[in-house]
Coordinates of C-alpha atoms and ligand atoms in Angstrom, one line a residue:
Chain A
M1 CA 83.5 56.3 79.5
G2 CA 86.0 54.1 77.8
F3 CA 84.2 50.8 77.8
A4 CA 83.9 48.5 74.9
V5 CA 81.6 50.0 72.5
A6 CA 82.5 49.6 68.9
P7 CA 83.3 53.1 67.8
S8 CA 81.1 52.7 64.7
T9 CA 80.0 56.3 64.5
E10 CA 80.6 59.4 66.5
S11 CA 77.0 59.7 67.6
S12 CA 76.8 56.2 68.9
S13 CA 79.8 56.7 71.1
L14 CA 78.4 59.9 72.4
L15 CA 75.2 58.2 73.4
T16 CA 77.0 55.4 75.2
S17 CA 79.3 57.8 77.0
S18 CA 76.4 59.9 78.3
S19 CA 74.6 56.9 79.6
T20 CA 77.5 56.3 82.0
D21 CA 77.0 59.9 83.3
D22 CA 73.8 60.3 85.3
S23 CA 73.2 63.9 84.4
L24 CA 70.6 63.0 81.8
E25 CA 68.5 60.9 84.1
N26 CA 68.6 63.7 86.6
A27 CA 67.4 66.3 84.2
G28 CA 63.8 66.2 85.5
K29 CA 65.0 66.9 89.1
L30 CA 67.1 70.0 88.3
P31 CA 66.7 72.9 90.6
F32 CA 64.3 75.5 89.5
L33 CA 66.8 78.2 88.8
R34 CA 68.8 75.8 86.7
T35 CA 66.0 74.9 84.4
L36 CA 64.9 78.5 84.2
L37 CA 68.3 79.9 83.3
G38 CA 70.7 77.4 82.2
D39 CA 74.1 78.6 81.2
G40 CA 73.1 80.9 78.4
G41 CA 70.3 82.5 80.5
F42 CA 72.8 83.2 83.3
K43 CA 75.1 84.9 80.9
S44 CA 72.4 87.1 79.5
L45 CA 71.3 88.0 83.0
T46 CA 74.7 89.1 84.1
F47 CA 75.2 90.9 80.8
V48 CA 72.0 92.9 81.3
A49 CA 72.9 93.7 84.9
A50 CA 76.3 94.9 83.8
L51 CA 74.7 97.0 81.0
I52 CA 72.3 98.6 83.5
A53 CA 75.1 99.4 85.9
G54 CA 77.1 100.9 83.1
A55 CA 74.2 103.0 81.9
V56 CA 73.4 104.5 85.3
P57 CA 75.8 107.5 85.0
F58 CA 74.5 108.4 81.6
F59 CA 70.9 108.0 82.8
V60 CA 71.7 110.3 85.8
V61 CA 73.3 112.9 83.6
A62 CA 70.4 112.9 81.2
L63 CA 67.8 113.3 84.0
I64 CA 69.8 116.1 85.7
S65 CA 70.4 117.9 82.5
R66 CA 66.7 117.7 81.6
D67 CA 65.7 119.3 84.9
A68 CA 68.6 121.8 84.8
W69 CA 67.7 122.9 81.3
P70 CA 65.7 126.0 82.2
A71 CA 68.7 127.3 84.1
I72 CA 71.2 126.2 81.5
A73 CA 69.2 128.0 78.8
K74 CA 68.8 131.2 80.8
F75 CA 72.3 131.6 82.4
G76 CA 74.6 129.5 80.2
L77 CA 78.2 129.2 81.2
P78 CA 78.4 132.5 83.1
F79 CA 76.4 130.7 85.8
L80 CA 79.7 129.3 86.9
W81 CA 81.2 132.7 87.8
E82 CA 78.2 134.7 88.8
Q83 CA 78.1 135.4 92.5
D84 CA 74.4 136.2 93.2
W85 CA 71.9 133.7 94.3
N86 CA 68.6 135.4 94.8
I87 CA 65.5 133.3 94.7
D88 CA 63.1 136.3 94.8
E89 CA 64.7 137.9 91.8
S90 CA 65.3 134.6 90.1
I91 CA 69.1 135.3 89.7
Y92 CA 71.3 132.4 90.2
G93 CA 75.1 132.1 90.2
A94 CA 77.2 129.2 91.3
L95 CA 80.5 130.8 92.3
P96 CA 80.1 130.9 96.1
Y97 CA 79.1 127.2 96.2
L98 CA 81.8 126.2 93.8
F99 CA 84.3 128.2 95.9
G100 CA 83.0 126.6 99.1
S101 CA 83.2 123.1 97.8
L102 CA 86.7 123.6 96.4
V103 CA 88.1 125.3 99.4
S104 CA 86.7 122.9 102.0
A105 CA 87.8 119.9 100.0
F106 CA 91.2 121.4 99.6
I107 CA 91.6 122.1 103.3
A108 CA 90.6 118.5 103.9
L109 CA 93.2 117.2 101.4
V110 CA 96.0 119.4 102.9
L111 CA 95.2 118.1 106.3
A112 CA 94.5 114.4 105.5
L113 CA 97.2 113.7 103.0
P114 CA 100.2 113.9 105.3
I115 CA 98.4 112.2 108.2
G116 CA 97.1 109.5 105.8
V117 CA 100.5 108.8 104.3
A118 CA 102.0 108.7 107.8
I119 CA 99.4 106.2 108.9
A120 CA 100.1 104.2 105.7
I121 CA 103.8 104.2 106.5
V122 CA 103.5 103.2 110.1
T123 CA 101.1 100.4 109.2
S124 CA 103.0 98.9 106.3
E125 CA 106.7 99.5 106.7
R126 CA 108.8 97.6 109.1
V127 CA 108.7 100.2 111.8
L128 CA 106.2 98.5 114.2
P129 CA 105.5 94.9 114.9
P130 CA 102.5 93.5 112.9
W131 CA 100.4 93.1 116.0
V132 CA 100.4 96.8 116.4
Q133 CA 100.1 97.7 112.7
I134 CA 97.1 95.6 111.8
P135 CA 94.8 97.0 114.6
I136 CA 95.8 100.5 113.7
A137 CA 95.1 100.0 110.1
F138 CA 91.8 98.4 111.0
L139 CA 90.7 101.2 113.3
V140 CA 91.5 103.9 110.7
E141 CA 89.5 102.0 108.1
L142 CA 86.6 101.8 110.6
I143 CA 86.3 105.6 110.4
A144 CA 84.9 105.0 106.9
A145 CA 82.1 103.0 108.4
I146 CA 80.7 105.8 110.6
P147 CA 77.6 107.3 109.0
S148 CA 78.1 110.8 107.8
V149 CA 75.2 112.2 109.9
I150 CA 76.8 110.9 113.0
I151 CA 80.1 112.6 112.2
G152 CA 78.0 115.7 111.5
L153 CA 76.3 115.5 114.9
W154 CA 79.6 114.9 116.6
G155 CA 81.0 117.9 114.6
V156 CA 78.2 120.2 115.8
F157 CA 78.0 119.2 119.4
V158 CA 81.5 118.1 120.3
F159 CA 84.0 119.2 117.8
T160 CA 82.9 122.7 116.9
P161 CA 82.8 123.9 120.6
A162 CA 86.1 122.2 121.3
I163 CA 87.9 123.7 118.3
N164 CA 86.5 127.2 118.7
P165 CA 89.1 128.4 121.2
F166 CA 91.7 127.4 118.6
Q167 CA 89.8 129.4 115.9
E168 CA 89.7 132.4 118.3
F169 CA 93.4 132.0 118.9
L170 CA 94.1 132.0 115.1
Y171 CA 92.0 135.1 114.7
A172 CA 93.7 136.9 117.7
R173 CA 97.2 135.8 116.8
F174 CA 97.1 135.6 113.0
G175 CA 94.2 137.8 112.2
W176 CA 96.5 139.9 109.9
L177 CA 96.5 137.0 107.5
P178 CA 93.7 137.2 105.0
I179 CA 92.8 133.6 105.7
F180 CA 92.2 134.2 109.4
N181 CA 90.8 137.7 109.4
T182 CA 87.2 137.2 110.5
Q183 CA 85.7 136.8 114.0
P184 CA 85.0 133.1 114.3
F185 CA 81.7 132.0 115.8
G186 CA 81.9 128.2 115.6
S187 CA 80.8 126.9 112.2
S188 CA 83.3 127.7 109.5
M189 CA 85.0 126.6 106.4
L190 CA 87.9 125.5 108.5
V191 CA 85.7 123.3 110.7
A192 CA 84.1 121.8 107.6
G193 CA 87.6 121.2 106.2
I194 CA 88.7 119.4 109.3
I195 CA 85.6 117.3 109.5
L196 CA 86.1 116.4 105.8
A197 CA 89.7 115.6 106.5
I198 CA 88.6 113.0 109.1
M199 CA 86.2 111.5 106.7
I200 CA 88.6 111.1 103.8
L201 CA 91.5 109.9 106.0
P202 CA 90.6 106.2 105.7
T203 CA 90.5 106.4 102.0
I204 CA 93.9 108.0 101.7
A205 CA 95.4 105.8 104.4
A206 CA 94.0 102.6 103.0
I207 CA 95.0 103.2 99.4
S208 CA 98.4 104.5 100.2
R209 CA 98.9 101.5 102.5
E210 CA 98.1 99.2 99.6
A211 CA 100.6 101.0 97.5
F212 CA 103.3 100.6 100.1
L213 CA 102.5 96.9 100.7
A214 CA 102.7 96.3 96.9
I215 CA 106.3 97.3 96.8
S216 CA 108.6 94.4 96.7
A217 CA 110.7 93.7 99.7
D218 CA 113.8 93.7 97.5
L219 CA 113.3 97.4 96.6
R220 CA 113.7 98.3 100.2
N221 CA 116.5 95.8 100.7
G222 CA 118.2 97.4 97.8
A223 CA 118.4 100.6 99.8
F224 CA 119.3 98.9 103.0
A225 CA 122.1 97.1 101.2
L226 CA 123.6 100.5 100.4
G227 CA 123.7 101.3 104.1
A228 CA 120.6 103.5 104.0
T229 CA 118.7 103.9 107.2
Q230 CA 115.0 103.0 107.5
W231 CA 113.9 106.6 107.2
E232 CA 116.1 107.3 104.2
T233 CA 114.7 104.2 102.6
I234 CA 111.1 105.2 103.2
I235 CA 111.4 108.8 102.1
F236 CA 113.7 108.4 99.1
V237 CA 113.0 104.9 97.9
T238 CA 109.6 103.5 99.0
M239 CA 107.6 106.7 98.8
P240 CA 108.7 107.6 95.3
A241 CA 107.8 104.0 94.3
A242 CA 104.4 104.3 95.9
I243 CA 103.7 107.8 94.7
S244 CA 101.1 106.9 92.1
G245 CA 99.1 105.0 94.7
I246 CA 99.4 107.8 97.2
L247 CA 98.3 110.4 94.6
G248 CA 95.5 108.2 93.5
G249 CA 94.3 107.8 97.1
A250 CA 94.5 111.6 97.6
T251 CA 92.5 112.2 94.4
L252 CA 89.9 109.7 95.5
G253 CA 89.8 111.4 98.9
L254 CA 89.3 114.7 97.1
G255 CA 86.4 113.3 95.2
R256 CA 84.8 112.1 98.4
A257 CA 85.4 115.5 100.0
L258 CA 83.8 117.3 97.1
G259 CA 80.7 115.1 97.2
E260 CA 80.2 114.8 100.9
T261 CA 76.9 116.4 102.0
M262 CA 75.5 115.7 105.4
A263 CA 78.4 116.3 107.8
V264 CA 79.5 119.4 105.9
T265 CA 76.0 120.9 105.8
M266 CA 75.9 120.5 109.5
V267 CA 79.1 122.3 110.3
I268 CA 79.8 124.8 107.6
G269 CA 77.3 127.5 108.6
N270 CA 75.5 127.7 105.3
V271 CA 76.2 131.3 104.5
A272 CA 76.5 132.1 100.8
G273 CA 79.3 134.4 99.8
I274 CA 82.9 134.4 99.0
D275 CA 85.1 135.1 101.9
F276 CA 88.8 134.2 101.9
S277 CA 88.9 133.8 105.6
L278 CA 88.7 130.2 106.6
L279 CA 87.2 131.2 109.9
S280 CA 84.0 132.5 108.2
P281 CA 81.1 130.2 107.4
G282 CA 80.4 129.2 103.9
S283 CA 78.4 126.8 101.7
T284 CA 79.2 124.0 99.3
I285 CA 77.3 122.7 96.3
P286 CA 76.0 119.7 98.3
S287 CA 75.1 121.8 101.2
I288 CA 72.9 124.2 99.3
L289 CA 71.3 121.3 97.4
A290 CA 70.4 119.7 100.8
N291 CA 69.2 123.0 102.2
Q292 CA 67.1 124.3 99.3
F293 CA 65.8 121.3 97.5
S294 CA 62.7 120.6 99.5
E295 CA 61.5 124.2 99.2
A296 CA 62.3 124.8 95.5
L297 CA 59.1 125.2 93.5
D298 CA 59.9 127.5 90.6
P299 CA 61.3 125.5 87.7
L300 CA 64.1 128.0 87.3
H301 CA 65.1 127.6 90.9
I302 CA 65.0 123.8 90.5
G303 CA 66.9 124.2 87.3
A304 CA 69.6 126.3 89.0
L305 CA 70.0 123.6 91.7
M306 CA 70.1 120.9 89.1
Y307 CA 72.7 122.9 87.1
L308 CA 74.8 123.0 90.3
A309 CA 74.3 119.3 90.7
L310 CA 75.4 118.7 87.2
V311 CA 78.5 120.8 87.7
L312 CA 79.3 118.9 90.9
F313 CA 78.7 115.6 89.1
L314 CA 81.1 116.4 86.3
I315 CA 83.8 117.6 88.7
T316 CA 83.6 114.5 90.9
L317 CA 83.4 112.3 87.8
G318 CA 86.5 113.9 86.5
V319 CA 88.3 113.7 89.8
N320 CA 87.3 110.1 90.5
S321 CA 88.2 109.0 86.9
L322 CA 91.6 110.5 87.4
A323 CA 92.0 108.7 90.7
I324 CA 91.1 105.4 89.2
F325 CA 93.4 106.0 86.3
M326 CA 96.3 106.8 88.7
I327 CA 95.7 103.8 90.9
R328 CA 95.1 101.3 88.1
F329 CA 97.4 102.3 85.4
L330 CA 100.2 104.4 86.8
S331 CA 101.0 102.0 89.7
R332 CA 101.2 99.1 87.3
N333 CA 104.1 100.8 85.5
A334 CA 106.0 101.6 88.6
Chain B
M1 CA 117.4 70.1 120.5
L2 CA 115.6 67.3 118.7
P3 CA 117.5 64.1 118.2
S4 CA 118.8 64.8 114.8
P5 CA 118.4 62.1 112.2
H6 CA 121.4 59.8 111.7
S7 CA 122.7 61.0 108.4
S8 CA 123.1 64.7 109.2
S9 CA 124.8 64.4 112.5
S10 CA 127.1 61.5 111.6
S11 CA 128.4 63.3 108.6
S12 CA 129.1 66.6 110.4
E13 CA 132.7 65.6 111.4
E14 CA 133.8 64.6 108.0
K15 CA 131.9 67.5 106.5
L16 CA 134.1 69.8 108.5
A17 CA 137.0 68.2 106.9
T18 CA 135.7 68.8 103.4
M19 CA 134.8 72.3 104.3
E20 CA 138.5 73.3 103.9
P21 CA 139.3 73.6 100.3
Q22 CA 142.9 72.8 99.4
S23 CA 145.4 75.5 99.4
P24 CA 143.4 78.6 100.3
S25 CA 145.6 81.2 98.5
T26 CA 144.3 84.2 100.5
L27 CA 142.8 85.1 103.8
P28 CA 139.0 84.6 104.3
V29 CA 136.9 87.7 104.0
F30 CA 134.0 86.0 105.7
H31 CA 134.5 83.3 108.3
I32 CA 131.3 81.5 108.9
E33 CA 130.9 79.1 111.8
N34 CA 128.0 76.9 112.6
V35 CA 125.4 79.3 111.3
S36 CA 121.7 78.4 111.5
C37 CA 118.6 80.4 110.5
F38 CA 115.0 80.2 111.6
Y39 CA 111.9 81.7 110.1
G40 CA 109.6 81.5 113.1
R41 CA 109.6 77.9 114.1
H42 CA 110.9 76.7 110.8
K43 CA 114.6 76.1 110.6
A44 CA 115.7 77.1 107.1
L45 CA 119.4 76.6 107.4
E46 CA 121.5 74.5 109.8
G47 CA 125.1 74.3 110.8
V48 CA 126.9 76.1 108.0
Y49 CA 130.7 76.3 108.2
M50 CA 132.4 78.2 105.3
D51 CA 135.2 80.6 104.5
I52 CA 134.9 83.1 101.7
Y53 CA 138.2 84.1 100.2
E54 CA 139.3 87.5 99.2
G55 CA 139.3 88.5 95.6
K56 CA 137.6 85.2 94.6
V57 CA 134.3 84.4 93.2
T58 CA 132.4 81.9 95.3
A59 CA 129.3 80.3 93.7
I60 CA 126.4 79.0 95.7
I61 CA 124.4 76.3 94.0
G62 CA 121.6 74.1 95.1
P63 CA 117.9 73.3 94.6
S64 CA 115.4 76.0 95.3
G65 CA 114.3 76.4 98.8
C66 CA 117.5 75.1 100.3
G67 CA 118.4 78.4 101.9
K68 CA 120.7 80.0 99.4
S69 CA 119.0 83.4 99.6
T70 CA 118.7 83.0 103.3
F71 CA 122.4 82.4 103.7
L72 CA 123.3 85.4 101.5
K73 CA 121.0 87.7 103.5
I74 CA 122.7 86.7 106.7
L75 CA 126.1 88.0 105.5
N76 CA 124.9 91.6 105.3
R77 CA 122.2 91.1 108.0
I78 CA 119.4 92.1 105.7
G79 CA 117.4 88.9 106.3
E80 CA 116.7 89.8 109.9
M81 CA 114.7 92.9 108.9
E82 CA 111.8 90.6 108.1
S83 CA 109.9 89.7 111.2
N84 CA 110.4 86.4 113.0
V85 CA 113.9 85.7 111.6
R86 CA 116.6 84.4 114.0
V87 CA 120.2 83.7 113.2
D88 CA 122.5 81.6 115.3
G89 CA 126.2 81.0 115.0
K90 CA 129.2 83.1 114.2
V91 CA 130.0 85.2 111.2
Q92 CA 133.2 87.3 111.0
L93 CA 133.9 89.9 108.4
L94 CA 137.7 90.5 108.2
G95 CA 138.0 89.1 111.7
K96 CA 135.2 91.2 113.2
N97 CA 132.0 89.5 114.5
I98 CA 129.1 91.0 112.5
F99 CA 126.6 90.2 115.2
A100 CA 128.6 92.2 117.8
R101 CA 126.6 94.8 119.7
D102 CA 128.7 97.7 118.5
I103 CA 128.4 96.8 114.8
N104 CA 126.9 99.7 112.8
L105 CA 124.5 98.0 110.4
N106 CA 124.6 100.8 107.9
L107 CA 128.4 100.6 107.8
L108 CA 128.3 96.8 107.5
R109 CA 126.0 97.0 104.6
R110 CA 128.2 99.5 102.8
Q111 CA 131.0 97.0 103.0
V112 CA 128.8 94.1 101.9
G113 CA 126.8 95.2 98.8
M114 CA 124.0 93.1 97.4
I115 CA 122.4 92.5 93.9
F116 CA 119.0 90.9 93.8
Q117 CA 117.3 88.4 91.6
H118 CA 115.0 91.0 90.0
P119 CA 116.7 94.3 89.1
N120 CA 115.5 96.9 91.6
P121 CA 116.4 100.4 90.5
F122 CA 114.9 103.1 92.5
A123 CA 112.1 105.3 91.0
M124 CA 114.6 108.0 90.2
S125 CA 117.1 109.0 87.5
I126 CA 120.0 106.8 86.5
Y127 CA 122.4 109.4 88.0
D128 CA 120.4 109.6 91.3
N129 CA 120.3 105.8 91.5
V130 CA 124.1 105.6 91.5
A131 CA 124.5 108.7 93.6
Y132 CA 122.0 107.5 96.2
G133 CA 124.4 105.4 98.3
I134 CA 127.2 108.0 98.1
R135 CA 124.9 110.8 99.2
T136 CA 123.7 109.0 102.3
F137 CA 127.2 109.1 103.7
H138 CA 129.1 111.9 102.1
R139 CA 128.6 115.4 101.0
L140 CA 130.5 115.6 97.8
S141 CA 130.9 118.6 95.6
R142 CA 129.0 118.2 92.3
P143 CA 132.1 117.5 90.2
A144 CA 133.4 114.9 92.7
L145 CA 129.9 113.3 92.7
D146 CA 129.8 113.3 88.9
E147 CA 133.1 111.6 88.8
A148 CA 132.1 109.0 91.3
V149 CA 128.9 108.2 89.4
E150 CA 130.8 108.0 86.1
S151 CA 133.4 105.7 87.6
A152 CA 130.8 103.4 89.1
L153 CA 128.9 103.3 85.8
R154 CA 132.1 102.5 84.0
S155 CA 133.0 99.7 86.4
A156 CA 129.5 98.2 85.8
A157 CA 130.1 98.5 82.0
L158 CA 127.1 100.7 81.6
W159 CA 128.6 104.1 81.1
D160 CA 128.8 104.1 77.3
E161 CA 125.1 103.1 77.1
V162 CA 123.7 105.7 79.5
K163 CA 126.2 108.6 79.4
D164 CA 123.7 110.7 77.3
S165 CA 120.7 109.8 79.4
L166 CA 121.9 110.1 83.0
H167 CA 118.8 112.1 84.0
Q168 CA 116.3 109.7 82.6
S169 CA 114.5 107.3 84.9
G170 CA 116.4 104.2 85.8
L171 CA 113.2 102.3 85.3
A172 CA 113.2 103.0 81.5
L173 CA 116.3 100.9 81.0
S174 CA 116.2 97.3 79.7
G175 CA 116.3 94.5 82.3
G176 CA 120.0 93.8 81.7
Q177 CA 120.8 97.5 81.9
Q178 CA 118.8 97.8 85.0
Q179 CA 120.8 95.0 86.6
R180 CA 124.1 96.7 85.7
L181 CA 122.7 99.9 87.0
C182 CA 122.1 98.1 90.3
I183 CA 125.6 96.8 90.2
A184 CA 126.9 100.4 89.5
R185 CA 124.8 101.6 92.5
A186 CA 126.3 98.9 94.7
L187 CA 129.9 99.6 93.5
A188 CA 129.5 103.3 94.1
V189 CA 129.8 102.9 97.8
K190 CA 133.0 100.8 97.4
P191 CA 132.0 97.6 99.1
K192 CA 134.5 94.9 100.0
V193 CA 132.1 92.1 99.1
L194 CA 129.3 91.9 96.6
L195 CA 126.6 89.4 97.2
M196 CA 124.6 88.5 94.1
D197 CA 121.4 86.5 94.4
E198 CA 120.7 84.9 91.0
P199 CA 121.5 88.2 89.3
C200 CA 120.9 86.8 85.8
S201 CA 117.8 84.7 86.3
A202 CA 115.5 87.4 85.0
L203 CA 117.8 88.3 82.1
D204 CA 118.3 87.1 78.5
P205 CA 121.4 85.2 77.5
I206 CA 123.2 88.2 76.0
A207 CA 122.6 90.3 79.1
T208 CA 123.6 87.3 81.2
L209 CA 126.9 87.1 79.3
K210 CA 127.6 90.8 79.9
I211 CA 127.1 90.4 83.7
E212 CA 129.4 87.4 83.7
E213 CA 132.1 89.3 81.9
L214 CA 131.6 92.1 84.5
I215 CA 132.0 89.6 87.3
Q216 CA 135.3 88.5 85.9
G217 CA 136.5 92.1 85.8
L218 CA 135.3 93.0 89.2
K219 CA 137.3 90.2 90.9
Q220 CA 140.3 92.5 90.8
Q221 CA 138.5 94.9 93.2
L222 CA 136.3 92.9 95.4
T223 CA 135.1 89.5 96.6
I224 CA 132.0 88.1 95.0
V225 CA 129.5 85.6 96.3
I226 CA 127.0 84.6 93.7
V227 CA 124.0 82.4 94.0
T228 CA 123.1 80.8 90.7
H229 CA 120.7 78.2 89.3
N230 CA 122.8 77.9 86.2
M231 CA 125.5 75.3 86.7
Q232 CA 127.5 76.4 83.6
Q233 CA 127.5 79.9 85.1
A234 CA 128.9 78.7 88.3
A235 CA 131.6 76.8 86.5
R236 CA 132.4 79.7 84.2
V237 CA 132.7 82.5 86.8
S238 CA 133.7 81.0 90.1
E239 CA 136.8 79.7 91.8
Y240 CA 135.0 78.1 94.7
T241 CA 131.6 76.5 94.8
A242 CA 129.3 75.7 97.7
F243 CA 126.6 73.1 97.2
F244 CA 123.6 73.5 99.5
S245 CA 120.7 71.1 99.7
T246 CA 117.8 70.2 102.0
D247 CA 117.9 67.1 104.1
E248 CA 114.9 64.8 104.7
R249 CA 113.6 67.3 107.4
R250 CA 113.6 70.0 104.7
I251 CA 116.3 71.9 106.5
G252 CA 118.9 73.6 104.3
Q253 CA 122.5 72.5 104.8
L254 CA 125.8 73.1 103.2
V255 CA 126.6 69.7 101.6
E256 CA 130.0 70.5 100.1
F257 CA 132.3 73.4 99.6
D258 CA 135.4 73.2 97.5
L259 CA 137.3 74.5 94.5
T260 CA 134.8 74.8 91.7
Q261 CA 136.8 72.6 89.5
K262 CA 136.7 69.9 92.1
I263 CA 133.0 70.2 92.7
F264 CA 132.3 69.8 89.0
T265 CA 134.7 67.0 88.3
E266 CA 135.3 65.0 91.4
A267 CA 132.9 66.0 94.2
E268 CA 133.1 63.9 97.4
Q269 CA 129.4 63.7 98.2
P270 CA 127.3 61.6 95.9
S271 CA 124.4 64.2 96.1
T272 CA 126.8 66.9 94.8
R273 CA 127.8 64.7 92.0
D274 CA 124.2 64.0 91.2
Y275 CA 123.3 67.6 91.3
V276 CA 126.1 68.9 89.1
A277 CA 125.3 66.2 86.6
G278 CA 121.7 67.3 86.5
R279 CA 120.5 64.1 88.2
F280 CA 118.7 65.9 90.9
G281 CA 115.2 64.7 91.6
Ligands
ADP401 N1 110.5 85.4 104.8 C1 110.3 84.1 105.0 N2 109.5 83.7 105.9 C2 109.3 82.3 106.1 N3 110.0 81.4 105.4 C3 110.9 81.8 104.5 C4 111.1 83.1 104.2 N4 112.0 83.2 103.3 C5 112.4 82.0 103.0 N5 111.7 81.1 103.7 C6 111.8 79.6 103.7 O1 113.1 79.3 103.9 C7 113.6 78.3 103.0 C8 114.8 78.7 102.2 O2 114.4 79.8 101.4 P1 115.4 80.5 100.4 O3 116.5 81.0 101.2 O4 114.6 81.6 99.7 O5 115.8 79.4 99.4 P2 116.6 79.5 98.0 O6 117.1 80.9 97.9 O7 117.6 78.5 98.1 O8 115.6 79.1 97.0 C9 112.4 77.9 102.2 O9 111.8 76.8 102.8 C10 111.5 79.1 102.3 O10 110.1 78.7 102.2
MG402 MG1 116.5 82.4 96.4

């Protein structure tokens, strides 16, 4: 660069300096992509890609709404609390499916949250040596990699038969409770909830674990320095500090449970109707969509299914947005 | 053991001599003998001998990475909670070996409180922060607990600022207030010694001044060991100063320990003189 060229004008010095650099001579041999795109081209390409990705949810909502329109126009909001779903009479109500989705997801959350947090604690706090913690965390995260249909098959052929004696026991022993007052026959809301709990466990465990790992060592040390024991420290100091991450993970898990289709459809029994007994079979929004879509011909029937899909989409969108908000923003303030 | 380089082993005899400050006016609270610390294979601290005197402020100064925090965390045995930490040597607290088998770590840590570099209030109210340590050991009636919390907050010179917001989150306070909250929290369990690891390094000058005034007042009640990067602070608040540094093997060592006045005016070791004069490079 800096060799002796009289700096007469700016342009002349620019010329000389670029001749020391061989990029100009190489211009003809540039790789294809580079000549095609250059820097500006690459920017526009990524921008367009981002735009498309950002537009997808709107596009999906628009399409679903369009197909749902006949049902929206006919039933309006009362669709949400109507109980009948009769294809022959063209009467459609969402309540049993909404109920099934919410109840099964809630069972899943109630079961998976304490276990997920326990796994997060055991794999992040100094209770076990790292060579035990890391494999456990890895194995739990591996559950997320099992295809849903395989969990469903396992649920049908292994888990349901295995758990049924327990369901019988609940019915025999606690049948007086409204939540256990029907004769179990295998598939049930409870089984679906447990299967869902297994499926959302890795989400809750992994995100809670991140929250625990993000807590500075000095916060824990602050409690130890007061003479607190490890359990006192975890329960009263680290858990409150990680709470936004834990709740965010739980909410994300709830979103997953609400949207999960395959495994649930396989074990829930697919009976429409609202029964407060967890031992009775049920249906969820995804399960009825999976069951009826291929045979729906009437535009109103398709519309009703699409309306259900829209409701589910809005619920999961809300739940997932809340989760992202909790994980991103609340934990930053903690 | 590796054959240690000439300089560190040859000076250990005369170092021992300089380790004894003139006219120790009181008994040592901590008696530290030949303490070393390893993180895995890495030796972070080697052969520290030191006495910490009751009712005095002892400052620890030295370049970063020389093992000051490591040393402090040995005294309440918090460092060893991290995996792969090993401590050798002898530490006595009021004549009792803190590494003895029958030592109750929770009780030890109640006697030896600690303040950290970054204020670390718990995610709970101001009141609960201060009450936390008391509650883990005693069931007090509500009025007794209120009184203990108030007294701790007063000792930490924070009471007047928070007495109307005791049930707000401790995290809502300013950095300086948070640090005094942590001091109140530590004082609430009535420790004999308070270890402070660069307590002011995250604070502004006014908040720093308040903490320094606080330290002066607290000397009546307890013994303080304070790590500081700020030479003026060490000179202002302490009676004794220990200068730590790393040798050419990057192992932390205690270079010199003496009355603060002596360290800052006529230190024996040239490296101490260089460091306090700001000629450290
Ligand atoms: N948890 C740890 N694991 C491994 N090495 C550590 C750990 N903590 C400190 N060290 C090392 O020990 C040495 C002393 O660190 P520290 O006591 O934090 O120094 P100071 O507080 O004087 O800055 C440094 O070399 C540091 O890298
Ligand atoms: Mg340090």
